């Protein structure tokens, strides 16, 4: 399993429209295969492991949709995540196989709502933080899976399309692989060059940080990737056992591990002594016990994001299930004073309801005193989780 950073750099956008407040992550799978192939392959198949699809293409789509649903339940976002996916022949021979590749289609920096300046956020996360689609109509994530595996190439085994993880020896669990690749697509990856330690450069040739970098440390110096030179990053990327994730959410969740976390709860990242393209840095270490979804090599069926969930929270995703009853105009799970003022202005007829539809809880087209009180309550007490 490899991850790919496809980073066509978007320019900084400033858009002032008030977004609609949507309170769960919605993600759409967009089948980009041609007629009769990949996700549209019409070869008849028997149902397997809870997957009731009757053609190969349908079974592939049903697994993919399940993976999308599992990720969508983790986070909340006001912007739909668009995932373009294909099944195509990828590298595969008797000795090795690339199961899938996925990554953000683009990354954005210095948009309104970006937590850190001069820092690249993968498209789906950038949209979520901005509260708007920064590149409307474009896919956020591009995912590709190997159609040669188990069909035309000599590598032993093939895809398992059941939902129950009951794979035969040598087979790979498609649900696990899709979940893994979508983890990269949502942002679990760095754009740093793993051979040189160099950062990606922006429009004017200036290097940019990425949202992964502040959370990655070399425990020998205690410095983060943001605080290092290129040479220091390159050295850290091959520092087996010393390259670690140091983010509050992962540290708090690291007790699930029996191996791979240190006494401070910092979790090892994959840092083999020679950099491995598509694997080093942007995965958990393979020493983690129990195995995690975002390890670089398929180990076993894993149908939960595991520590990738808190890692993505550390990067800026918002947890699912935190909702504001009223007044959260931008859908960021917090009600600000500015949003309260907007709600009051709507109630007084001085502003249009379209400036904050979230103030109108019951959807009757007006903002009542009770709805204002609910908004004040959310501002004072936080939104409910
Ligand atoms: Zn990967």
CSV table of C-alpha atoms and ligand atoms in Angstrom, one decimal:
chain,number,residue,atom,x,y,z
A,1,UNK,CA,0.0,0.0,0.0
A,2,UNK,CA,1.5,3.3,-0.9
A,3,UNK,CA,0.4,6.8,-0.4
A,4,UNK,CA,0.9,9.5,-3.0
A,5,UNK,CA,1.1,13.2,-2.5
A,6,UNK,CA,-0.5,14.8,-5.5
A,7,UNK,CA,-0.2,18.4,-4.6
A,8,UNK,CA,-1.2,20.9,-7.3
A,9,UNK,CA,-1.0,24.0,-5.2
A,10,UNK,CA,-4.1,26.1,-5.1
A,11,UNK,CA,-3.8,29.8,-4.6
A,12,UNK,CA,-5.0,31.5,-1.5
A,13,UNK,CA,-8.7,32.4,-1.9
A,14,UNK,CA,-10.7,34.9,0.1
A,15,UNK,CA,-14.4,34.3,-0.2
A,16,UNK,CA,-16.9,36.1,2.0
A,17,UNK,CA,-20.1,34.2,1.3
A,18,UNK,CA,-21.7,32.7,4.4
A,19,UNK,CA,-21.7,28.9,4.1
A,20,UNK,CA,-24.6,26.7,4.9
A,21,UNK,CA,-24.3,25.0,8.2
A,22,UNK,CA,-24.1,21.3,7.6
A,23,UNK,CA,-23.2,19.3,10.7
A,24,UNK,CA,-21.9,15.9,9.5
A,25,UNK,CA,-19.2,15.0,7.1
A,26,UNK,CA,-20.7,14.1,3.8
A,27,UNK,CA,-18.5,12.4,1.3
A,28,UNK,CA,-19.4,11.4,-2.2
A,29,UNK,CA,-17.8,8.6,-4.2
A,30,UNK,CA,-17.4,9.5,-7.9
A,31,UNK,CA,-16.9,6.5,-10.1
A,32,UNK,CA,-14.5,7.6,-12.8
A,33,UNK,CA,-14.1,4.2,-14.6
A,34,UNK,CA,-15.3,3.7,-18.1
A,35,UNK,CA,-18.1,1.4,-19.3
A,36,UNK,CA,-17.5,-2.3,-18.5
A,37,UNK,CA,-14.3,-1.9,-16.5
A,38,UNK,CA,-13.2,-1.3,-13.0
A,39,UNK,CA,-16.1,-0.2,-10.9
A,40,UNK,CA,-18.3,-0.9,-13.9
A,41,UNK,CA,-17.0,-4.5,-14.5
A,42,UNK,CA,-20.1,-6.5,-15.3
A,43,UNK,CA,-18.6,-10.0,-14.6
A,44,UNK,CA,-21.2,-11.9,-12.6
A,45,UNK,CA,-20.1,-12.8,-9.0
A,46,UNK,CA,-21.5,-14.6,-6.0
A,47,UNK,CA,-22.3,-12.6,-2.9
A,48,UNK,CA,-19.4,-12.7,-0.4
A,49,UNK,CA,-19.0,-11.9,3.3
A,50,UNK,CA,-22.1,-9.7,3.5
A,51,UNK,CA,-21.5,-8.0,0.1
A,52,UNK,CA,-24.7,-8.6,-1.9
A,53,UNK,CA,-23.3,-7.1,-5.2
A,54,UNK,CA,-24.0,-9.4,-8.2
A,55,UNK,CA,-21.3,-8.1,-10.5
A,56,UNK,CA,-17.6,-7.5,-9.8
A,57,UNK,CA,-18.0,-3.8,-10.3
A,58,UNK,CA,-21.0,-3.6,-8.0
A,59,UNK,CA,-19.2,-5.4,-5.2
A,60,UNK,CA,-16.2,-3.0,-5.6
A,61,UNK,CA,-18.5,0.0,-5.4
A,62,UNK,CA,-20.3,-1.4,-2.3
A,63,UNK,CA,-17.1,-1.9,-0.5
A,64,UNK,CA,-15.9,1.6,-1.4
A,65,UNK,CA,-19.1,3.1,-0.2
A,66,UNK,CA,-18.8,1.3,3.1
A,67,UNK,CA,-15.3,2.8,3.5
A,68,UNK,CA,-16.6,6.2,2.7
A,69,UNK,CA,-19.4,5.8,5.3
A,70,UNK,CA,-16.9,4.7,8.0
A,71,UNK,CA,-14.8,7.8,7.5
A,72,UNK,CA,-17.8,10.1,7.2
A,73,UNK,CA,-18.9,9.0,10.6
A,74,UNK,CA,-15.6,10.2,12.2
A,75,UNK,CA,-15.8,13.9,11.4
A,76,UNK,CA,-18.1,16.8,10.8
A,77,UNK,CA,-17.7,19.3,8.1
A,78,UNK,CA,-19.8,21.9,6.3
A,79,UNK,CA,-18.4,20.9,2.9
A,80,UNK,CA,-18.9,17.7,1.0
A,81,UNK,CA,-15.8,15.7,0.3
A,82,UNK,CA,-15.6,14.6,-3.3
A,83,UNK,CA,-13.7,11.3,-4.0
A,84,UNK,CA,-12.8,10.4,-7.6
A,85,UNK,CA,-11.9,6.7,-7.8
A,86,UNK,CA,-10.8,4.2,-10.5
A,87,UNK,CA,-9.8,0.6,-10.8
A,88,UNK,CA,-6.8,0.4,-13.1
A,89,UNK,CA,-3.8,-1.8,-13.7
A,90,UNK,CA,-1.0,-0.7,-11.3
A,91,UNK,CA,2.4,-2.1,-10.6
A,92,UNK,CA,2.1,-5.9,-10.1
A,93,UNK,CA,4.5,-8.8,-10.7
A,94,UNK,CA,5.4,-12.1,-9.1
A,95,UNK,CA,7.3,-10.3,-6.3
A,96,UNK,CA,5.3,-7.3,-5.3
A,97,UNK,CA,2.1,-5.4,-5.9
A,98,UNK,CA,0.9,-1.9,-5.4
A,99,UNK,CA,-2.6,-2.4,-4.1
A,100,UNK,CA,-3.8,1.2,-4.3
A,101,UNK,CA,-2.8,4.8,-4.3
A,102,UNK,CA,-4.6,7.9,-3.1
A,103,UNK,CA,-4.0,11.4,-2.1
A,104,UNK,CA,-5.4,14.9,-2.1
A,105,UNK,CA,-5.9,16.4,-5.5
A,106,UNK,CA,-4.7,19.8,-4.3
A,107,UNK,CA,-3.6,21.6,-1.2
A,108,UNK,CA,-4.4,25.2,-0.1
A,109,UNK,CA,-2.7,27.7,2.1
A,110,UNK,CA,-3.5,31.1,3.7
A,111,UNK,CA,-7.3,30.8,3.0
A,112,UNK,CA,-9.7,32.5,5.3
A,113,UNK,CA,-10.0,30.1,8.3
A,114,UNK,CA,-6.6,28.5,7.9
A,115,UNK,CA,-5.3,27.8,11.5
A,116,UNK,CA,-1.6,28.3,10.6
A,117,UNK,CA,0.0,30.7,8.1
A,118,UNK,CA,2.0,29.6,5.1
A,119,UNK,CA,0.9,26.0,5.7
A,120,UNK,CA,-0.6,23.6,3.1
A,121,UNK,CA,-3.8,21.9,4.0
A,122,UNK,CA,-5.0,19.0,1.9
A,123,UNK,CA,-8.1,19.9,-0.2
A,124,UNK,CA,-10.8,18.2,1.9
A,125,UNK,CA,-9.4,19.5,5.2
A,126,UNK,CA,-8.9,23.0,3.7
A,127,UNK,CA,-12.5,23.1,2.6
A,128,UNK,CA,-13.6,22.0,6.1
A,129,UNK,CA,-11.6,24.7,7.8
A,130,UNK,CA,-12.6,27.3,5.3
A,131,UNK,CA,-16.3,26.4,5.5
A,132,UNK,CA,-16.5,26.6,1.8
A,133,UNK,CA,-15.4,24.5,-1.2
A,134,UNK,CA,-12.2,26.2,-2.2
A,135,UNK,CA,-12.2,24.6,-5.6
A,136,UNK,CA,-15.9,24.0,-6.5
A,137,UNK,CA,-16.5,21.1,-8.8
A,138,UNK,CA,-13.1,19.6,-8.5
A,139,UNK,CA,-12.5,16.4,-6.7
A,140,UNK,CA,-10.8,16.6,-3.3
A,141,UNK,CA,-9.3,13.1,-3.3
A,142,UNK,CA,-8.1,10.9,-6.1
A,143,UNK,CA,-8.0,7.1,-5.4
A,144,UNK,CA,-6.8,4.3,-7.7
A,145,UNK,CA,-6.9,0.6,-7.0
A,146,UNK,CA,-5.1,-2.2,-8.8
A,147,UNK,CA,-7.3,-4.2,-11.3
A,148,UNK,CA,-4.4,-6.4,-12.3
A,149,UNK,CA,-4.1,-7.9,-8.8
A,150,UNK,CA,-5.7,-11.3,-8.8
A,151,UNK,CA,-6.6,-11.1,-12.5
A,152,UNK,CA,-3.8,-10.6,-15.0
A,153,UNK,CA,-0.6,-10.4,-12.8
A,154,UNK,CA,1.4,-13.2,-11.3
A,155,UNK,CA,1.4,-12.0,-7.7
A,156,UNK,CA,-0.3,-14.6,-5.5
A,157,UNK,CA,-3.7,-13.8,-4.1
A,158,UNK,CA,-6.4,-11.3,-5.0
A,159,UNK,CA,-8.9,-8.9,-3.7
A,160,UNK,CA,-11.5,-9.9,-1.1
A,161,UNK,CA,-14.7,-8.0,-1.4
A,162,UNK,CA,-16.6,-9.2,1.7
A,163,UNK,CA,-17.3,-6.9,4.6
A,164,UNK,CA,-16.5,-9.5,7.3
A,165,UNK,CA,-12.7,-9.6,7.0
A,166,UNK,CA,-12.7,-13.4,6.4
A,167,UNK,CA,-9.9,-13.4,3.8
A,168,UNK,CA,-8.2,-16.4,2.4
A,169,UNK,CA,-4.5,-16.7,3.0
A,170,UNK,CA,-2.7,-14.4,0.6
A,171,UNK,CA,-5.7,-12.3,-0.3
A,172,UNK,CA,-6.0,-8.6,0.4
A,173,UNK,CA,-9.0,-7.1,2.0
A,174,UNK,CA,-10.4,-4.4,-0.3
A,175,UNK,CA,-12.3,-2.6,2.5
A,176,UNK,CA,-9.0,-2.2,4.6
A,177,UNK,CA,-7.1,-0.9,1.6
A,178,UNK,CA,-9.8,1.6,0.6
A,179,UNK,CA,-10.0,2.8,4.3
A,180,UNK,CA,-6.2,3.2,4.3
A,181,UNK,CA,-6.1,5.1,1.1
A,182,UNK,CA,-8.9,7.4,2.1
A,183,UNK,CA,-6.9,8.2,5.3
A,184,UNK,CA,-4.2,9.6,3.1
A,185,UNK,CA,-6.7,11.4,1.0
A,186,UNK,CA,-8.2,13.1,4.1
A,187,UNK,CA,-4.8,14.4,5.1
A,188,UNK,CA,-2.7,11.7,6.7
A,189,UNK,CA,0.4,12.4,4.7
A,190,UNK,CA,3.2,15.0,4.5
A,191,UNK,CA,4.3,16.8,1.3
A,192,UNK,CA,7.9,16.8,2.5
A,193,UNK,CA,10.4,15.2,0.1
A,194,UNK,CA,11.5,12.1,2.0
A,195,UNK,CA,14.9,12.0,0.3
A,196,UNK,CA,15.9,15.7,0.8
A,197,UNK,CA,13.7,16.9,3.6
A,198,UNK,CA,12.7,19.8,1.4
A,199,UNK,CA,9.2,21.3,1.6
A,200,UNK,CA,6.9,21.9,-1.3
A,201,UNK,CA,7.1,25.4,-2.8
A,202,UNK,CA,4.3,27.7,-3.4
A,203,UNK,CA,3.5,30.0,-6.3
A,204,UNK,CA,6.4,32.4,-5.7
A,205,UNK,CA,8.9,29.6,-5.1
A,206,UNK,CA,8.9,30.0,-1.3
A,207,UNK,CA,8.8,26.7,0.6
A,208,UNK,CA,5.6,26.0,2.5
A,209,UNK,CA,4.9,24.0,5.6
A,210,UNK,CA,2.2,21.4,5.6
A,211,UNK,CA,-0.4,20.5,8.3
A,212,UNK,CA,1.4,17.2,9.1
A,213,UNK,CA,4.7,18.9,9.9
A,214,UNK,CA,4.0,20.6,13.2
A,215,UNK,CA,2.9,17.2,14.7
A,216,UNK,CA,6.0,15.3,13.6
A,217,UNK,CA,9.1,15.3,15.9
A,218,UNK,CA,12.5,13.8,16.1
A,219,UNK,CA,12.6,12.7,19.8
A,220,UNK,CA,16.4,13.2,19.9
A,221,UNK,CA,16.1,16.9,19.5
A,222,UNK,CA,12.5,17.3,20.4
A,223,UNK,CA,12.0,19.7,17.5
A,224,UNK,CA,9.1,19.5,15.1
A,225,UNK,CA,9.4,19.3,11.3
A,226,UNK,CA,8.5,23.0,11.2
A,227,UNK,CA,11.5,23.9,13.3
A,228,UNK,CA,14.0,21.9,11.3
A,229,UNK,CA,16.2,22.5,8.3
A,230,UNK,CA,15.8,20.3,5.2
A,231,UNK,CA,18.9,18.3,6.3
A,232,UNK,CA,17.5,17.8,9.8
A,233,UNK,CA,14.2,16.6,8.4
A,234,UNK,CA,16.0,14.2,6.0
A,235,UNK,CA,17.9,12.8,9.0
A,236,UNK,CA,14.7,12.4,11.0
A,237,UNK,CA,12.9,10.6,8.2
A,238,UNK,CA,15.4,7.7,8.5
A,239,UNK,CA,15.7,7.8,12.3
A,240,UNK,CA,14.0,4.5,13.0
A,241,UNK,CA,12.3,4.6,16.4
A,242,UNK,CA,12.8,8.4,16.8
A,243,UNK,CA,10.4,9.8,14.3
A,244,UNK,CA,7.2,10.3,16.2
A,245,UNK,CA,3.7,12.0,16.2
A,246,UNK,CA,3.4,14.4,19.0
A,247,UNK,CA,-0.2,15.7,18.9
A,248,UNK,CA,-2.6,16.1,21.8
A,249,UNK,CA,-5.3,13.9,20.4
A,250,UNK,CA,-3.0,11.0,19.5
A,251,UNK,CA,-1.1,11.2,22.8
A,252,UNK,CA,-4.5,11.0,24.6
A,253,UNK,CA,-5.5,7.9,22.6
A,254,UNK,CA,-2.1,6.2,22.6
A,255,UNK,CA,-3.0,3.9,25.5
A,256,UNK,CA,-4.5,1.5,22.9
A,257,UNK,CA,-1.0,0.5,21.9
A,258,UNK,CA,1.0,-2.2,23.6
A,259,UNK,CA,4.1,-1.2,21.4
A,260,UNK,CA,5.0,1.8,19.4
A,261,UNK,CA,4.3,4.6,21.8
A,262,UNK,CA,6.7,6.1,24.3
A,263,UNK,CA,6.2,7.1,27.9
A,264,UNK,CA,4.8,10.5,26.8
A,265,UNK,CA,2.3,8.9,24.5
A,266,UNK,CA,4.1,9.9,21.3
A,267,UNK,CA,3.6,7.3,18.6
A,268,UNK,CA,6.3,6.1,16.2
A,269,UNK,CA,6.0,6.9,12.5
A,270,UNK,CA,7.5,4.8,9.7
A,271,UNK,CA,11.2,5.6,9.4
A,272,UNK,CA,13.1,2.8,7.8
A,273,UNK,CA,16.9,3.4,7.5
A,274,UNK,CA,16.6,4.0,3.8
A,275,UNK,CA,13.7,6.2,2.7
A,276,UNK,CA,10.9,4.3,0.9
A,277,UNK,CA,9.0,6.4,-1.6
A,278,UNK,CA,5.3,6.6,-0.7
A,279,UNK,CA,5.9,4.8,2.7
A,280,UNK,CA,8.4,6.7,4.9
A,281,UNK,CA,7.0,9.4,7.2
A,282,UNK,CA,3.4,9.3,6.0
A,283,UNK,CA,2.5,6.1,7.9
A,284,UNK,CA,2.6,4.7,11.4
A,285,UNK,CA,5.6,2.5,12.2
A,286,UNK,CA,5.2,-1.2,11.5
A,287,UNK,CA,6.2,-1.9,15.1
A,288,UNK,CA,2.9,-0.8,16.5
A,289,UNK,CA,0.9,-3.4,18.4
A,290,UNK,CA,-1.9,-4.0,17.7
A,291,UNK,CA,-1.6,-3.2,14.0
A,292,UNK,CA,-3.0,0.1,12.8
A,293,UNK,CA,-4.8,0.9,9.6
A,294,UNK,CA,-2.3,3.5,8.5
A,295,UNK,CA,0.8,1.2,8.6
A,296,UNK,CA,2.6,1.0,5.3
A,297,UNK,CA,2.1,-2.7,4.6
A,298,UNK,CA,-1.1,-4.6,4.6
A,299,UNK,CA,-1.1,-6.9,7.7
A,300,UNK,CA,-4.7,-8.0,8.3
A,301,UNK,CA,-8.3,-6.8,7.8
A,302,UNK,CA,-8.7,-3.6,9.9
A,303,UNK,CA,-12.0,-1.7,9.5
A,304,UNK,CA,-11.6,1.2,11.9
A,305,UNK,CA,-9.4,4.3,11.4
A,306,UNK,CA,-7.8,3.7,14.8
A,307,UNK,CA,-5.1,6.3,15.6
A,308,UNK,CA,-5.6,7.9,12.2
A,309,UNK,CA,-8.8,9.5,13.7
A,310,UNK,CA,-7.0,11.4,16.5
A,311,UNK,CA,-4.1,12.2,14.1
A,312,UNK,CA,-6.6,13.9,11.7
A,313,UNK,CA,-8.2,15.7,14.7
A,314,UNK,CA,-4.7,17.0,15.6
A,315,UNK,CA,-4.4,18.3,12.0
A,316,UNK,CA,-7.7,20.2,12.2
A,317,UNK,CA,-10.6,17.9,11.4
A,318,UNK,CA,-13.5,18.3,13.8
A,319,UNK,CA,-14.9,15.3,15.6
A,320,UNK,CA,-18.4,14.1,14.5
A,321,UNK,CA,-21.3,14.5,16.8
A,322,UNK,CA,-20.4,18.0,18.2
A,323,UNK,CA,-23.3,20.1,17.2
A,324,UNK,CA,-24.6,23.6,18.0
A,325,UNK,CA,-28.3,23.8,18.6
A,326,UNK,CA,-28.4,27.3,17.2
A,327,UNK,CA,-26.4,30.2,16.0
A,328,UNK,CA,-23.4,28.4,14.5
A,329,UNK,CA,-23.5,30.3,11.2
A,330,UNK,CA,-20.3,28.9,9.8
A,331,UNK,CA,-20.8,25.3,11.1
A,332,UNK,CA,-17.5,25.2,13.0
A,333,UNK,CA,-19.1,23.8,16.2
A,334,UNK,CA,-18.6,27.1,18.1
A,335,UNK,CA,-20.9,30.1,18.4
A,336,UNK,CA,-18.9,33.3,18.4
A,337,UNK,CA,-20.0,36.8,19.6
A,338,UNK,CA,-20.1,37.9,15.9
A,339,UNK,CA,-22.5,35.0,15.2
A,340,UNK,CA,-24.7,36.0,18.2
A,341,UNK,CA,-24.8,39.6,16.8
A,342,UNK,CA,-25.8,38.3,13.4
A,343,UNK,CA,-28.6,36.2,14.9
A,344,UNK,CA,-29.9,39.3,16.8
A,345,UNK,CA,-29.7,41.4,13.7
A,346,UNK,CA,-31.8,38.8,11.9
A,347,UNK,CA,-34.3,38.8,14.7
A,348,UNK,CA,-34.5,42.6,14.5
A,349,UNK,CA,-35.0,42.5,10.8
A,350,UNK,CA,-31.7,44.3,10.2
A,351,UNK,CA,-30.1,41.3,8.4
A,352,UNK,CA,-31.3,38.7,6.0
A,353,UNK,CA,-31.8,35.2,7.3
A,354,UNK,CA,-29.5,33.9,4.6
A,355,UNK,CA,-26.6,35.4,6.5
A,356,UNK,CA,-27.1,32.8,9.2
A,357,UNK,CA,-29.6,30.1,8.5
A,358,UNK,CA,-28.4,28.2,11.6
A,359,UNK,CA,-30.0,30.8,13.8
A,360,UNK,CA,-33.4,29.6,12.6
A,361,UNK,CA,-33.5,26.3,14.4
A,362,UNK,CA,-37.0,25.3,13.5
A,363,UNK,CA,-36.8,26.5,9.9
A,364,UNK,CA,-39.9,28.8,10.2
A,365,UNK,CA,-38.1,31.6,8.4
A,366,UNK,CA,-37.6,33.9,11.4
A,367,UNK,CA,-35.3,34.0,14.5
A,368,UNK,CA,-37.3,33.9,17.7
A,369,UNK,CA,-36.3,34.9,21.3
A,370,UNK,CA,-36.0,31.2,22.2
A,371,UNK,CA,-33.7,30.6,19.3
A,372,UNK,CA,-31.6,33.6,20.4
A,373,UNK,CA,-31.4,32.1,23.9
A,374,UNK,CA,-30.4,28.8,22.5
A,375,UNK,CA,-27.6,30.5,20.5
A,376,UNK,CA,-26.4,32.3,23.7
A,377,UNK,CA,-26.4,29.0,25.5
A,378,UNK,CA,-24.2,27.4,22.9
A,379,UNK,CA,-21.8,30.3,23.0
A,380,UNK,CA,-21.6,30.1,26.9
A,381,UNK,CA,-21.6,26.4,27.4
A,382,UNK,CA,-20.2,25.1,24.2
A,383,UNK,CA,-21.8,22.9,21.6
A,384,UNK,CA,-23.0,19.5,22.6
A,385,UNK,CA,-20.9,16.4,21.9
B,1,LIG,ZN1,-0.3,4.3,2.7
